[in-house]
Amino acid sequence: MSIDFRELPDLAVRTLGGAVVYANDEAFAARENLISAGPSVFDPSSFGHKGKVYDGWETRRRREAGHDEAIVRLGAAGVVKGVVIDTSWFKGNYPPEASVDGLCLDGHPSVDELVGHEGWQPLVPPQAIKGDAENPFEVVGDAATRRYTHVRLRIHPDGGVARLRVHGQAIADPSVVDALGVVDLAAAENGATMIDSSNRFYGSSTNLLLPGPVRSMGEGWETARRRDDGNDWVHVALAAEGHVRVAELDTSYFLHNAPGWASLRGRRAGGEWFELLARTALQPDTRHRFVLGDTPAADEVRLDIHPDGGMARLRLFGSLTDEGRAELGRRW
């Protein structure tokens, strides 16, 4: 199934552990804003000592040839399928062109190592971009199959960018997974992705796979109110094939709009669904943990909520099968 790359996790977002480790200039607005969660906001009356306050990254007007750049360490290293260069609110001060490069450098490299490294590979060649707009670019060819730990945004020649979204699939380090033994097979940082969902009216279903507890209802997945006899659901591709032993269904912050019930099913891709968790009542604003026992191997899981509502996180703790471990190694 082909999906819009923007439905994949944002590997750069701060809530996944991303960081903007370098920018050659941030005279008007701080580089850290590039990877903030949520859309950029704008207050027309907000001015500071440096001028208009923008929720983004903005450099000074260049008076010489060249370009400005920022380097982002991805919160989860992985394959990049597309990027969004968002210039929201930058109308007369956005860069006319931008490009994005990727680098795979494990460990904890210094800024000097990153800036001067010769291994940067083009993900998006210089492209014209629009002001006050989301500018999406799909990564194609060999670049869309490689693992990256860092990305570099270059703007030509200067200006402001509100957000940089780097959508893709994380690839977990097999040695770390082996050392941990039990891992969250539904975690985006381990490589899990959302295949599909019935509804994402108030919040993206991908939020279910993000790390850490939510800080508000807006950081979870919430559907529109159903007016029929059906129910809402999400279909998740696990990080790799494994046995799910414990399921955590978290409705934190969902007080009057949590689902009444939920159930879980698993399968190997293309096979028959089998039951992991029978339809079970849920409570509002609660982290529910269910021991599933000895379950068959699965690489896909479907969560059904009845009839609708919102959830904060989905955690599926378990261990990899031999095939799952081998597949993770091949990706790495």
Short mmCIF file of C-alpha atoms in Angstrom, two decimals:
data_model
loop_
_atom_site.label_atom_id
_atom_site.label_comp_id
_atom_site.label_asym_id
_atom_site.label_seq_id
_atom_site.Cartn_x
_atom_site.Cartn_y
_atom_site.Cartn_z
CA MET A 1 0.00 0.00 0.00
CA SER A 2 1.37 3.40 -1.01
CA ILE A 3 0.78 6.17 1.50
CA ASP A 4 1.58 9.87 1.63
CA PHE A 5 5.05 10.16 3.19
CA ARG A 6 3.63 12.77 5.57
CA GLU A 7 1.75 9.98 7.34
CA LEU A 8 5.10 8.49 8.40
CA PRO A 9 6.71 9.59 11.68
CA ASP A 10 8.66 12.85 11.76
CA LEU A 11 12.13 11.56 12.65
CA ALA A 12 13.39 15.07 13.47
CA VAL A 13 10.70 16.32 15.84
CA ARG A 14 11.83 17.34 19.30
CA THR A 15 9.37 15.02 21.03
CA LEU A 16 11.13 12.05 19.37
CA GLY A 17 14.49 13.31 20.61
CA GLY A 18 15.59 15.42 17.65
CA ALA A 19 17.90 18.40 18.12
CA VAL A 20 19.17 21.28 15.98
CA VAL A 21 22.85 21.01 16.78
CA TYR A 22 24.16 23.79 14.52
CA ALA A 23 23.22 26.84 12.51
CA ASN A 24 25.63 29.28 10.96
CA ASP A 25 23.27 32.18 11.72
CA GLU A 26 20.14 32.67 13.84
CA ALA A 27 20.18 36.44 14.14
CA PHE A 28 16.40 36.92 14.11
CA ALA A 29 14.89 33.62 15.30
CA ALA A 30 16.32 30.58 17.07
CA ARG A 31 17.23 27.41 15.18
CA GLU A 32 15.56 25.19 17.80
CA ASN A 33 12.12 26.26 16.56
CA LEU A 34 12.65 24.26 13.36
CA ILE A 35 11.76 20.95 15.02
CA SER A 36 9.15 22.05 17.55
CA ALA A 37 6.06 19.88 17.69
CA GLY A 38 2.89 21.41 16.32
CA PRO A 39 2.40 24.16 13.75
CA SER A 40 4.15 27.50 13.91
CA VAL A 41 2.19 30.26 15.67
CA PHE A 42 2.21 33.98 14.94
CA ASP A 43 1.45 37.07 17.01
CA PRO A 44 1.42 40.18 14.79
CA SER A 45 2.02 42.45 17.78
CA SER A 46 5.06 40.58 19.11
CA PHE A 47 8.35 42.42 18.63
CA GLY A 48 11.67 42.10 20.43
CA HIS A 49 15.07 43.80 20.42
CA LYS A 50 15.98 41.88 17.23
CA GLY A 51 12.76 42.78 15.42
CA LYS A 52 9.63 40.75 14.71
CA VAL A 53 9.38 37.59 16.83
CA TYR A 54 8.88 34.50 14.66
CA ASP A 55 8.19 30.92 15.70
CA GLY A 56 10.81 29.55 13.33
CA TRP A 57 14.44 29.92 12.28
CA GLU A 58 15.42 33.20 10.60
CA THR A 59 18.81 34.46 9.49
CA ARG A 60 20.00 37.99 8.75
CA ARG A 61 20.00 39.49 5.25
CA ARG A 62 23.14 38.34 3.46
CA ARG A 63 25.29 41.02 1.83
CA GLU A 64 27.66 38.51 0.24
CA ALA A 65 27.38 35.34 -1.82
CA GLY A 66 26.62 32.09 -0.07
CA HIS A 67 23.87 30.32 1.85
CA ASP A 68 22.74 29.66 5.41
CA GLU A 69 22.39 26.21 6.95
CA ALA A 70 21.22 24.27 9.98
CA ILE A 71 22.05 20.69 10.99
CA VAL A 72 19.51 18.46 12.73
CA ARG A 73 20.35 15.28 14.62
CA LEU A 74 17.40 12.98 14.05
CA GLY A 75 15.59 11.76 17.12
CA ALA A 76 15.55 8.30 15.53
CA ALA A 77 17.96 7.34 12.79
CA GLY A 78 16.30 5.83 9.76
CA VAL A 79 15.28 5.96 6.12
CA VAL A 80 13.95 9.35 4.97
CA LYS A 81 11.02 9.19 2.55
CA GLY A 82 10.19 12.88 2.34
CA VAL A 83 10.70 16.30 3.90
CA VAL A 84 8.48 19.32 4.41
CA ILE A 85 10.07 22.77 4.44
CA ASP A 86 7.39 24.85 6.12
CA THR A 87 7.63 28.63 5.70
CA SER A 88 4.41 29.50 7.55
CA TRP A 89 4.16 33.25 8.37
CA PHE A 90 7.34 34.04 6.44
CA LYS A 91 5.90 36.12 3.59
CA GLY A 92 8.48 38.74 2.61
CA ASN A 93 11.47 37.10 4.25
CA TYR A 94 11.44 33.44 3.16
CA PRO A 95 14.29 31.87 1.17
CA PRO A 96 13.52 31.46 -2.55
CA GLU A 97 15.37 28.12 -2.66
CA ALA A 98 16.26 25.36 -0.21
CA SER A 99 17.98 21.96 -0.23
CA VAL A 100 18.32 19.06 2.21
CA ASP A 101 21.20 16.60 2.64
CA GLY A 102 21.60 13.51 4.81
CA LEU A 103 24.49 11.94 6.69
CA CYS A 104 24.91 8.64 8.54
CA LEU A 105 27.41 9.03 11.35
CA ASP A 106 26.87 6.83 14.40
CA GLY A 107 27.98 7.57 17.92
CA HIS A 108 27.94 11.13 19.23
CA PRO A 109 29.81 13.28 16.68
CA SER A 110 30.76 16.84 17.51
CA VAL A 111 29.53 19.85 15.57
CA ASP A 112 32.96 20.25 13.97
CA GLU A 113 32.84 16.66 12.73
CA LEU A 114 29.41 17.20 11.21
CA VAL A 115 30.04 20.57 9.57
CA GLY A 116 33.21 19.49 7.86
CA HIS A 117 32.21 15.94 6.97
CA GLU A 118 32.47 14.89 3.33
CA GLY A 119 29.81 12.19 3.52
CA TRP A 120 26.71 14.35 3.13
CA GLN A 121 24.36 12.97 0.46
CA PRO A 122 21.65 14.99 -1.33
CA LEU A 123 18.09 14.14 -0.28
CA VAL A 124 16.42 17.13 -1.92
CA PRO A 125 18.49 19.11 -4.45
CA PRO A 126 18.05 22.90 -4.51
CA GLN A 127 14.37 23.57 -5.14
CA ALA A 128 12.28 26.72 -5.41
CA ILE A 129 9.98 27.10 -2.40
CA LYS A 130 7.00 29.28 -1.60
CA GLY A 131 6.52 31.65 1.30
CA ASP A 132 3.89 31.09 4.02
CA ALA A 133 3.38 27.53 2.80
CA GLU A 134 4.21 23.89 3.41
CA ASN A 135 6.68 22.80 0.73
CA PRO A 136 6.70 18.97 0.55
CA PHE A 137 9.43 17.07 -1.31
CA GLU A 138 9.59 13.30 -1.75
CA VAL A 139 13.00 11.67 -1.48
CA VAL A 140 13.55 9.39 -4.47
CA GLY A 141 16.07 6.93 -5.81
CA ASP A 142 18.91 5.43 -3.80
CA ALA A 143 18.70 8.26 -1.27
CA ALA A 144 15.30 6.93 -0.15
CA THR A 145 16.79 3.55 0.83
CA ARG A 146 19.70 4.62 3.03
CA ARG A 147 19.84 5.11 6.78
CA TYR A 148 20.61 8.61 8.06
CA THR A 149 21.40 10.01 11.50
CA HIS A 150 21.53 13.72 10.58
CA VAL A 151 20.04 16.07 8.00
CA ARG A 152 21.26 19.47 6.82
CA LEU A 153 18.89 22.19 5.65
CA ARG A 154 20.43 24.82 3.40
CA ILE A 155 18.54 27.96 2.44
CA HIS A 156 19.61 30.01 -0.56
CA PRO A 157 20.63 32.67 0.20
CA ASP A 158 18.96 33.55 3.55
CA GLY A 159 15.59 34.05 5.24
CA GLY A 160 13.19 32.22 7.50
CA VAL A 161 11.80 28.68 7.79
CA ALA A 162 9.17 27.83 10.38
CA ARG A 163 9.47 24.03 10.57
CA LEU A 164 11.50 21.22 9.01
CA ARG A 165 9.70 17.86 8.99
CA VAL A 166 11.70 14.75 8.11
CA HIS A 167 9.30 11.86 7.52
CA GLY A 168 10.46 8.27 7.31
CA GLN A 169 10.91 4.97 9.08
CA ALA A 170 13.29 4.54 11.99
CA ILE A 171 15.76 1.64 12.01
CA ALA A 172 16.67 0.43 15.46
CA ASP A 173 20.20 -0.73 16.29
CA PRO A 174 19.99 -4.56 16.47
CA SER A 175 22.70 -4.69 19.13
CA VAL A 176 20.66 -2.41 21.41
CA VAL A 177 17.47 -4.40 20.80
CA ASP A 178 19.28 -7.66 21.59
CA ALA A 179 20.74 -6.21 24.78
CA LEU A 180 17.33 -4.97 25.95
CA GLY A 181 15.60 -8.27 25.24
CA VAL A 182 12.06 -6.95 25.64
CA VAL A 183 11.25 -3.94 23.46
CA ASP A 184 8.25 -1.88 22.42
CA LEU A 185 7.41 -3.37 19.05
CA ALA A 186 4.98 -0.50 18.35
CA ALA A 187 7.47 2.32 18.97
CA ALA A 188 8.23 4.64 16.06
CA GLU A 189 11.81 4.96 17.29
CA ASN A 190 12.21 1.19 16.84
CA GLY A 191 10.83 1.28 13.31
CA ALA A 192 7.08 0.76 13.74
CA THR A 193 4.85 2.67 11.32
CA MET A 194 1.15 3.32 10.86
CA ILE A 195 -0.20 1.43 7.83
CA ASP A 196 -3.67 2.96 7.95
CA SER A 197 -6.39 4.24 10.26
CA SER A 198 -10.12 4.75 10.00
CA ASN A 199 -10.14 8.39 11.05
CA ARG A 200 -7.69 11.05 12.20
CA PHE A 201 -9.97 14.05 12.45
CA TYR A 202 -8.53 15.62 15.62
CA GLY A 203 -5.10 14.02 15.82
CA SER A 204 -2.74 11.87 13.75
CA SER A 205 -2.78 8.15 14.47
CA THR A 206 1.04 8.20 14.22
CA ASN A 207 1.04 10.01 17.57
CA LEU A 208 0.18 6.67 19.20
CA LEU A 209 3.68 5.40 18.36
CA LEU A 210 5.70 8.35 19.72
CA PRO A 211 7.88 8.08 22.84
CA GLY A 212 7.14 9.45 26.27
CA PRO A 213 3.87 10.33 27.96
CA VAL A 214 1.55 12.88 26.37
CA ARG A 215 1.36 16.35 27.90
CA SER A 216 -2.10 17.15 26.59
CA MET A 217 -4.98 15.60 24.69
CA GLY A 218 -3.67 17.25 21.53
CA GLU A 219 -0.62 14.96 21.47
CA GLY A 220 -2.67 11.80 20.97
CA TRP A 221 -4.98 10.29 18.36
CA GLU A 222 -8.64 11.32 18.34
CA THR A 223 -11.41 10.50 15.89
CA ALA A 224 -14.59 12.35 14.97
CA ARG A 225 -17.82 11.30 16.68
CA ARG A 226 -19.36 8.34 14.90
CA ARG A 227 -23.03 8.47 13.93
CA ASP A 228 -23.27 4.87 12.69
CA ASP A 229 -22.86 1.35 14.06
CA GLY A 230 -19.18 0.97 13.17
CA ASN A 231 -16.00 1.55 15.11
CA ASP A 232 -12.62 3.20 14.60
CA TRP A 233 -9.28 1.43 14.28
CA VAL A 234 -5.57 1.69 13.49
CA HIS A 235 -3.39 -0.80 11.60
CA VAL A 236 0.26 -0.84 12.70
CA ALA A 237 3.33 -2.41 11.11
CA LEU A 238 5.50 -3.52 14.03
CA ALA A 239 9.21 -2.72 14.21
CA ALA A 240 9.86 -6.35 13.22
CA GLU A 241 8.22 -9.74 13.69
CA GLY A 242 7.87 -10.64 17.34
CA HIS A 243 5.75 -12.02 20.16
CA VAL A 244 3.70 -9.32 21.92
CA ARG A 245 3.53 -10.13 25.64
CA VAL A 246 2.18 -6.94 27.23
CA ALA A 247 -0.09 -4.30 25.68
CA GLU A 248 -0.43 -0.79 27.08
CA LEU A 249 -3.48 1.19 25.98
CA ASP A 250 -3.11 4.72 27.32
CA THR A 251 -6.07 7.12 27.44
CA SER A 252 -4.24 9.82 29.45
CA TYR A 253 -5.89 13.27 29.19
CA PHE A 254 -8.90 11.85 27.38
CA LEU A 255 -11.52 12.46 30.07
CA HIS A 256 -14.88 12.59 28.32
CA ASN A 257 -13.91 11.23 24.93
CA ALA A 258 -11.99 8.03 25.65
CA PRO A 259 -13.20 4.87 23.85
CA GLY A 260 -15.60 2.70 25.78
CA TRP A 261 -13.86 -0.54 24.77
CA ALA A 262 -10.86 -1.75 22.79
CA SER A 263 -9.53 -4.97 21.27
CA LEU A 264 -6.28 -6.08 19.62
CA ARG A 265 -5.56 -8.51 16.82
CA GLY A 266 -2.29 -9.59 15.24
CA ARG A 267 -1.08 -11.34 12.12
CA ARG A 268 1.87 -12.04 9.93
CA ALA A 269 1.60 -9.77 6.87
CA GLY A 270 -1.07 -11.09 4.53
CA GLY A 271 -2.11 -13.88 6.90
CA GLU A 272 -5.18 -14.44 9.02
CA TRP A 273 -5.90 -12.21 12.00
CA PHE A 274 -5.78 -13.78 15.46
CA GLU A 275 -6.89 -12.36 18.79
CA LEU A 276 -4.38 -10.73 21.13
CA LEU A 277 -6.81 -8.96 23.44
CA ALA A 278 -10.55 -9.56 23.50
CA ARG A 279 -12.89 -6.58 23.59
CA THR A 280 -12.19 -4.97 26.96
CA ALA A 281 -13.66 -1.96 28.76
CA LEU A 282 -11.41 1.11 29.04
CA GLN A 283 -11.38 3.90 31.60
CA PRO A 284 -10.79 7.58 30.86
CA ASP A 285 -7.39 9.17 31.61
CA THR A 286 -5.78 5.81 32.42
CA ARG A 287 -2.74 3.76 31.42
CA HIS A 288 -4.13 0.25 30.97
CA ARG A 289 -1.67 -2.66 30.95
CA PHE A 290 -2.74 -6.12 29.82
CA VAL A 291 -0.62 -9.28 30.03
CA LEU A 292 -1.31 -11.20 26.85
CA GLY A 293 0.45 -14.46 27.67
CA ASP A 294 1.89 -16.81 25.05
CA THR A 295 0.90 -15.21 21.72
CA PRO A 296 1.69 -16.23 18.13
CA ALA A 297 4.29 -14.24 16.20
CA ALA A 298 3.07 -11.12 14.43
CA ASP A 299 4.46 -8.27 12.40
CA GLU A 300 1.18 -6.34 12.13
CA VAL A 301 -1.35 -5.39 14.81
CA ARG A 302 -4.80 -3.86 14.56
CA LEU A 303 -6.25 -1.86 17.44
CA ASP A 304 -10.04 -1.46 17.36
CA ILE A 305 -11.68 1.13 19.59
CA HIS A 306 -15.41 1.01 20.21
CA PRO A 307 -17.10 3.06 19.03
CA ASP A 308 -14.78 6.09 18.69
CA GLY A 309 -12.77 8.54 20.76
CA GLY A 310 -9.18 9.28 21.61
CA MET A 311 -6.08 7.52 22.86
CA ALA A 312 -2.70 8.85 23.92
CA ARG A 313 -0.28 5.98 23.26
CA LEU A 314 -0.13 2.35 22.17
CA ARG A 315 2.71 0.24 23.59
CA LEU A 316 3.24 -3.40 22.57
CA PHE A 317 6.08 -4.93 24.58
CA GLY A 318 7.59 -8.20 23.45
CA SER A 319 10.57 -9.99 21.95
CA LEU A 320 11.72 -10.48 18.39
CA THR A 321 11.54 -13.80 16.61
CA ASP A 322 14.65 -15.10 14.85
CA GLU A 323 13.16 -13.89 11.56
CA GLY A 324 12.36 -10.50 13.06
CA ARG A 325 15.89 -10.14 14.36
CA ALA A 326 17.31 -11.10 10.96
CA GLU A 327 15.06 -8.59 9.20
CA LEU A 328 16.15 -5.84 11.57
CA GLY A 329 19.76 -6.72 10.81
CA ARG A 330 19.15 -6.54 7.06
CA ARG A 331 17.62 -3.08 7.39
CA TRP A 332 20.51 -1.89 9.52
#
